[in-house]
């Protein structure tokens, strides 16, 4: 169902030719467009409150381009693209309007939405090396209109850096705690604040870090009570959930 | 700092004998009572918005009893106790007023608070065997005053049971999705709702389940975007976080 | 034993110079040709109902070429080659007639057999990134003469896409369910159909996916009853088994 | 929807008061009965071709009893119960008619169906210690009316035992290969037969067996092409899938 | 070589009948007593500066008793025994003089040495449940004459408890940091002190704790620089190493 | 084929009524007796040079008893039984003549063969707790007629104990090195001797030992060149292989 | 707080304008400089006794350069840089004075401090391939002024090499034992000396070494009592801790 | 001790100027030459019956070259070099006489010894892809003078290929069984022969093979009794042990 079809259907509703219930059903029954290699969920905005996002790994630049164009033409003015490699970004940029952040590998196709600075999400990292994941979270949250406060390199081995920023944490509605190595940041922050903490383990480290397993297990075993966890290096997921929580009641 | 000391201090503040800032500092500097074997965080309610909770495993009945009494006498009218074995509950029940739920191993010492039915948290399980973990989550959430809607045995191998309850999910402010085995429940629910989903993997299953590892990994890799995860069988953690999110903006 | 020897032997049988039993024994005793570095099972078609297949990894282009030529000259008109890298395919294509599909790394040497479109195998994927594995399965099944219906990008986070294709699943004699990340697709499909489901975990994903372990464990722990599992990314194996099952009773 | 309701509805269909399509829809829309702690899939027979099965672990004897009674009263004359411990079986046997096999922990409530001896499923084990899992598979397959041929203790360290039974394997429409330790049985059988092989790793063994991990990985990596795998010790699953395959085209 | 033999030999040395070098060689060549099932290292005090310690698991009460008696009679006035179960302690107590601490399972046979209170070792734990391991460490350190300061239940989810004890940490010559769950205590302490930190992961926790793996990996990946790690629950090892470090230069 | 049948057949051979080749074939074709739940390899002595051994775990006392009786009546004067629990041994001892060693859980049914003291196998352990596994190895080797030299509690943390026994090692034709914890014994022995070393990791230890994984990996990674490894706690396997090697050329 | 500010403040202290306590507090309250992407702990020397060290992985050459310059200008005359790749070293060398050791990837920016040869740290390796990690440890220890004695290629498979160097070990105040493969070096050295042993597992090896896991587990399970462990390949950590221990009481 | 020194010493012995015992002691006390970065065990031939072997990974071409030259000049006429990469071989070949086999990465420096064809070692592989590991084993065994019989591509999925070579196996004094994937080859061969079987798991395979873990666990859990195991891909180790066993009693 493209824009025109949607328009036609809504006109029928307004004329009383189609019941509201029936219209809802049709939308539910045709909730995706079939590009053969991908079934695009163009109505996710209606069902889930946020538009379709494209995860780029394992997709060719050509496939990404087709999906983006389809969405921009049919359902949305901008599309968030994650894990976009530099060379795919370059290819894409020749065909469509594209904002691209190299560190986080975030791309935004179409018109980058203005940030409405809703609420307050604090994005904290244990070290400088965690910044790419943090930016993926921060840019995702900003894409959806949230205010983001960055608090980088406040790892627990120098706990005074965290305590010195206690007020920044106190102002947050959600905190995203991002750390590799032993991943203890989430527990310490969890004990310092009364808002939900989304923990993101990163693969930063070596040896017995086992590509992020160490931080992942730490965060899952956090003795602080308000901490939940997403996949290793999943900055996007954390930004998306933080957006949901931040907007509760706003 | 017990109640009397707190009272005295606050009187000094009201008389202008003590500045507000100084009072806050004192509270921050003495935020626990030292029982030697335990340092009780009696001011967590002030700092974190929820009172101290007692995790029973690895503590003797005697230690639990001392901590509970201390809290009831000094800072709170009821105490939530998790993972309380039947025999410890029996010992405890002889000394203090205790509500005890055998399936979830939840105990509530002191006066069980009336549920204020705030907002709406849906607690869903994949199967009947996941109910003990679900009740730990549900009773925790109810302890903090949240409305809880139970939706049990709606696992993905009969996906029509979930779809038949789409409206129940639509009314939630937060969903707690609890499942063992392949843990797919969180992903399917995550795709059906626009509110945050807290996923709890359980150790239900056998063989290549590896005591919950299977469901844990599934949930961490969820392709649905609003899902974050807590430790295996951690019903309490999920209930606690759901409480935080449910009350955002209320 | 090459074709001529086989022919001679069978003539002796027809003339009564050799008993049937003795002939069978000879076939059983000489069931392979020895190329020194490989023992080619030229009679697998007789014993197993499907000709020898070449797994290319760890073999040099030269070794593959020798094996292919030997088979084409002695026992078969076409040979299926799996995991054939692009550069080996190029080398091979200079010496023998070769069909090559780059995405799935499937090669078919000799005369590509016409597809007889027997029965119906549905090949479903969770996402676009799983397509290379899916094509390995689909091309394998088609090589053996099966009808294949492709159903790509129907992952469980948008479960309406699956339900919208319920009839496609209902028409299947076997379903191959291919998914990475949390691998929940197999369970949901398993609950929607009454035919066997072959589950293929893929290595699509990152972090706690641990190169496909997540999807593998999910699928092994499926709460749906008709699901069996093959190795991570093993599209060929799934296609081969689906072929066996699809042809039962046909 | 119980039997009477179903009957009434079908009468309406026969009188033309209800369209066939509408009747089908109603069945699809009410496909389970809600016991609160369990949602019983009483129409699985219609949708999946086999009635609901009860997995006992994690359920109390009381819960199992309620589910069984509900099914026997509403939708089926017999119910298969797996992983039923001896003491639960004893409790259950006081309330309902129950066949119970101690080794496999299989229970059949209601009237045990006569075996129709359809087709031929060979159940093979590597050793004597694998027999409990094998009987779970065999009794499941027999419950659904399949002919089962038992071939126990034919492990690969004495490969002549397998070869001596080559004809037994040749007569199978499906083989279930059950083995612990190194789990090599599936590969060897897979190379000797042209029918699908369902491999069941068992937890038989010690040390580096890691509770069945060794056999599980072996079977997933089988170099024989017709082998798919179910969970460790999952005899039921194997019997169920073998039933599906065995009945293809019969 | 028992005490008398040693005495005789040393007399020969003093009389010039035996060179000093030769005496040293003899000691080096006969450094253990052979009880057949055990080779007792009676000269470890000479070579390593601390007497033989008995690890009880896997030894029968009878074997332990024989070893203890042999040591008390030949080389030492007291023997440290670790992981001594209650029933073995009871059996042992009937035959020899025994101090026994139930929580830590530490036994001291013979005359318990007076604590000389050398230096200062701080033993800190994350929670109350870690105390048994902490006492194993503390009693070991005290057995060797060290001053021990206990600092229990100062886990990182209430980091103010740690900061409130900063001076206790500042006075330490070595800190033993003991924690289960996410094991973050070691990193935070490591960043607050300039003395070596011995980290002991404990098996306290559940689920994704995997019997202490979580805390172990955390501690190995500590971003604080002065932290080294011993085995899970190895309180004895930590106490022993702390003893070595504490006495450096004293 | 029982003893009488074998005798008759051999008489036919001696009379020229049966060719030697034919006799060999018959033996190969009927190499086991079928007890339904077990296929007894009564000719393993002919094919493999050592009679059938019974692994008891997972077998009932009744099954073991039937197998033992069958072997004693048909093919052998004594049977080695491994992993025999005390209660099964008691049951068995009532029906048949049985030697039983409680520590190693080794049973010998029938007439215990006199040890011929062939060659020399040294069985060394790291500690006293490894003795049960060592005795399983030693009794197995003695059962097959080998001379065994026990060298217990010579672990590497007191390497002088090993060096003091260098001559014992020098006299060995094979060494079995048995150790838990870090399993370093095999490497050190491997560097001190020029005969093959069979390494047996044991599950002795705790924490990061992970039930023997630590010792297993150590031994597999041995930097000494003559070391091969068997399963964790597999004393029988080591004794059996040592027997094979010890008798080479004797 | 830069050098001048520090100087001014200390002058105020000396003049009595500022109390000592207040000065200490100020230092504690401003303990880092904020470069936005990094929070530099310029006062670690005061708090921890050793200056900030830069871990290079995951940082860009540009980021490292900014941090180094900031430190050299504000708080220190030289900076230790670890895991510095060759190309980053080249970039860095163009901007600042840099000592670089290619094997260990250690860089020292600014004026390389003269080694004061305090105490004695022995750095021992199992093999030649462990030297890069050993040099990281040795250069770190020398950077902080310690005497380092190198003892390379003394692995346990030729234990005479270790025993031949017993006196070198006897002279140590701390030993760093570095080994890959089975990692047994730490245990053997631990049994030969009475000083603390810091064990460093390396990723040297292949196959069941699993990138250092084998050596790591070995070392954690060491049966020698004075051994503690750092992360795989963490030469820096070992050198740093050895420095702390070596200087105790000096 | 180089050749000349050894010669001088032996002359002293022959003249009676030095006792035999003293000479032996000197050899034992100086059993290696110290190149600083490597301690060469030039007397391993005396102590272990086989000369020093060089493992190349982690060593620079320059280091290898120095070691080789030292050995060739002092103690041996040829040196076996394993895991020698092509580029290091090229560098080495310019300085010393070198035989190099690219597939197995085996190098032999100096005069390649003539093969004496002692005994008989069968080297069997499951597939063609295992040949590089097999050649490492075979060339090692031939280097030490053993007769080697190659039996490649006889994997268990076509078990007739193994049975067709039963006589080849029957003639072996030792079998080396090399296989990746499920690694079942060792068990099947173990059941067909009465000589020791050295099993070598290879990293051939993908997915749930986990770089050889699957075959490794299979082989460790072999239900055949004469099987011991070396590290993944460790062809050299297997060839070395087979050499030891093959020469027993010859």
JSON list of C-alpha atoms in Angstrom, two decimals, chain B residues 86-154:
[
{"chain": "B", "resi": 86, "resn": "UNK", "atom": "CA", "xyz": [10.90, -22.50, 52.41]},
{"chain": "B", "resi": 87, "resn": "UNK", "atom": "CA", "xyz": [12.89, -23.45, 55.50]},
{"chain": "B", "resi": 88, "resn": "UNK", "atom": "CA", "xyz": [14.34, -19.96, 55.94]},
{"chain": "B", "resi": 89, "resn": "UNK", "atom": "CA", "xyz": [10.83, -18.56, 55.51]},
{"chain": "B", "resi": 90, "resn": "UNK", "atom": "CA", "xyz": [9.61, -20.83, 58.27]},
{"chain": "B", "resi": 91, "resn": "UNK", "atom": "CA", "xyz": [12.40, -19.70, 60.62]},
{"chain": "B", "resi": 92, "resn": "UNK", "atom": "CA", "xyz": [11.79, -16.07, 59.73]},
{"chain": "B", "resi": 93, "resn": "UNK", "atom": "CA", "xyz": [8.03, -16.34, 60.16]},
{"chain": "B", "resi": 94, "resn": "UNK", "atom": "CA", "xyz": [8.51, -17.21, 63.82]},
{"chain": "B", "resi": 95, "resn": "UNK", "atom": "CA", "xyz": [10.22, -13.89, 64.52]},
{"chain": "B", "resi": 96, "resn": "UNK", "atom": "CA", "xyz": [8.55, -11.39, 62.25]},
{"chain": "B", "resi": 97, "resn": "UNK", "atom": "CA", "xyz": [5.34, -10.80, 60.34]},
{"chain": "B", "resi": 98, "resn": "UNK", "atom": "CA", "xyz": [5.89, -12.42, 56.95]},
{"chain": "B", "resi": 99, "resn": "UNK", "atom": "CA", "xyz": [3.93, -12.88, 53.72]},
{"chain": "B", "resi": 100, "resn": "UNK", "atom": "CA", "xyz": [5.46, -15.76, 51.74]},
{"chain": "B", "resi": 101, "resn": "UNK", "atom": "CA", "xyz": [4.77, -17.06, 48.21]},
{"chain": "B", "resi": 102, "resn": "UNK", "atom": "CA", "xyz": [6.22, -20.54, 47.78]},
{"chain": "B", "resi": 103, "resn": "UNK", "atom": "CA", "xyz": [6.32, -20.72, 43.98]},
{"chain": "B", "resi": 104, "resn": "UNK", "atom": "CA", "xyz": [8.22, -17.46, 43.48]},
{"chain": "B", "resi": 105, "resn": "UNK", "atom": "CA", "xyz": [10.11, -17.66, 46.80]},
{"chain": "B", "resi": 106, "resn": "UNK", "atom": "CA", "xyz": [9.14, -14.02, 47.43]},
{"chain": "B", "resi": 107, "resn": "UNK", "atom": "CA", "xyz": [8.77, -12.90, 51.03]},
{"chain": "B", "resi": 108, "resn": "UNK", "atom": "CA", "xyz": [7.42, -9.59, 52.29]},
{"chain": "B", "resi": 109, "resn": "UNK", "atom": "CA", "xyz": [8.28, -8.75, 55.88]},
{"chain": "B", "resi": 110, "resn": "UNK", "atom": "CA", "xyz": [6.24, -6.23, 57.86]},
{"chain": "B", "resi": 111, "resn": "UNK", "atom": "CA", "xyz": [3.00, -4.79, 56.57]},
{"chain": "B", "resi": 112, "resn": "UNK", "atom": "CA", "xyz": [2.42, -5.83, 52.99]},
{"chain": "B", "resi": 113, "resn": "UNK", "atom": "CA", "xyz": [1.76, -2.56, 51.15]},
{"chain": "B", "resi": 114, "resn": "UNK", "atom": "CA", "xyz": [-1.61, -2.15, 49.44]},
{"chain": "B", "resi": 115, "resn": "UNK", "atom": "CA", "xyz": [-1.26, -2.23, 45.64]},
{"chain": "B", "resi": 116, "resn": "UNK", "atom": "CA", "xyz": [-2.02, 1.15, 44.14]},
{"chain": "B", "resi": 117, "resn": "UNK", "atom": "CA", "xyz": [-2.49, -0.33, 40.64]},
{"chain": "B", "resi": 118, "resn": "UNK", "atom": "CA", "xyz": [-0.48, 2.35, 38.91]},
{"chain": "B", "resi": 119, "resn": "UNK", "atom": "CA", "xyz": [-0.15, 2.18, 35.11]},
{"chain": "B", "resi": 120, "resn": "UNK", "atom": "CA", "xyz": [-0.05, -1.28, 33.55]},
{"chain": "B", "resi": 121, "resn": "UNK", "atom": "CA", "xyz": [2.69, -3.91, 33.36]},
{"chain": "B", "resi": 122, "resn": "UNK", "atom": "CA", "xyz": [1.97, -7.05, 31.34]},
{"chain": "B", "resi": 123, "resn": "UNK", "atom": "CA", "xyz": [3.84, -10.15, 32.52]},
{"chain": "B", "resi": 124, "resn": "UNK", "atom": "CA", "xyz": [3.84, -12.80, 29.76]},
{"chain": "B", "resi": 125, "resn": "UNK", "atom": "CA", "xyz": [5.32, -16.31, 29.81]},
{"chain": "B", "resi": 126, "resn": "UNK", "atom": "CA", "xyz": [6.12, -18.83, 27.12]},
{"chain": "B", "resi": 127, "resn": "UNK", "atom": "CA", "xyz": [4.94, -21.78, 29.18]},
{"chain": "B", "resi": 128, "resn": "UNK", "atom": "CA", "xyz": [3.49, -22.98, 32.45]},
{"chain": "B", "resi": 129, "resn": "UNK", "atom": "CA", "xyz": [6.94, -23.91, 33.77]},
{"chain": "B", "resi": 130, "resn": "UNK", "atom": "CA", "xyz": [8.02, -20.25, 33.61]},
{"chain": "B", "resi": 131, "resn": "UNK", "atom": "CA", "xyz": [5.38, -19.18, 36.14]},
{"chain": "B", "resi": 132, "resn": "UNK", "atom": "CA", "xyz": [7.65, -19.15, 39.24]},
{"chain": "B", "resi": 133, "resn": "UNK", "atom": "CA", "xyz": [9.91, -16.56, 37.59]},
{"chain": "B", "resi": 134, "resn": "UNK", "atom": "CA", "xyz": [6.86, -14.65, 36.35]},
{"chain": "B", "resi": 135, "resn": "UNK", "atom": "CA", "xyz": [5.38, -14.49, 39.82]},
{"chain": "B", "resi": 136, "resn": "UNK", "atom": "CA", "xyz": [8.69, -13.15, 41.18]},
{"chain": "B", "resi": 137, "resn": "UNK", "atom": "CA", "xyz": [8.39, -10.35, 38.64]},
{"chain": "B", "resi": 138, "resn": "UNK", "atom": "CA", "xyz": [4.68, -9.76, 39.19]},
{"chain": "B", "resi": 139, "resn": "UNK", "atom": "CA", "xyz": [4.83, -9.71, 42.99]},
{"chain": "B", "resi": 140, "resn": "UNK", "atom": "CA", "xyz": [7.82, -7.35, 42.88]},
{"chain": "B", "resi": 141, "resn": "UNK", "atom": "CA", "xyz": [5.97, -4.97, 40.59]},
{"chain": "B", "resi": 142, "resn": "UNK", "atom": "CA", "xyz": [2.86, -5.16, 42.77]},
{"chain": "B", "resi": 143, "resn": "UNK", "atom": "CA", "xyz": [4.95, -4.54, 45.90]},
{"chain": "B", "resi": 144, "resn": "UNK", "atom": "CA", "xyz": [5.94, -1.19, 44.38]},
{"chain": "B", "resi": 145, "resn": "UNK", "atom": "CA", "xyz": [2.33, -0.32, 43.59]},
{"chain": "B", "resi": 146, "resn": "UNK", "atom": "CA", "xyz": [2.02, -1.19, 39.91]},
{"chain": "B", "resi": 147, "resn": "UNK", "atom": "CA", "xyz": [-0.95, -2.75, 38.18]},
{"chain": "B", "resi": 148, "resn": "UNK", "atom": "CA", "xyz": [0.07, -6.14, 36.77]},
{"chain": "B", "resi": 149, "resn": "UNK", "atom": "CA", "xyz": [-1.70, -8.10, 34.02]},
{"chain": "B", "resi": 150, "resn": "UNK", "atom": "CA", "xyz": [-0.68, -11.78, 33.82]},
{"chain": "B", "resi": 151, "resn": "UNK", "atom": "CA", "xyz": [-0.60, -13.47, 30.41]},
{"chain": "B", "resi": 152, "resn": "UNK", "atom": "CA", "xyz": [0.77, -17.00, 30.91]},
{"chain": "B", "resi": 153, "resn": "UNK", "atom": "CA", "xyz": [1.54, -19.84, 28.47]},
{"chain": "B", "resi": 154, "resn": "UNK", "atom": "CA", "xyz": [1.51, -17.85, 25.25]}
]
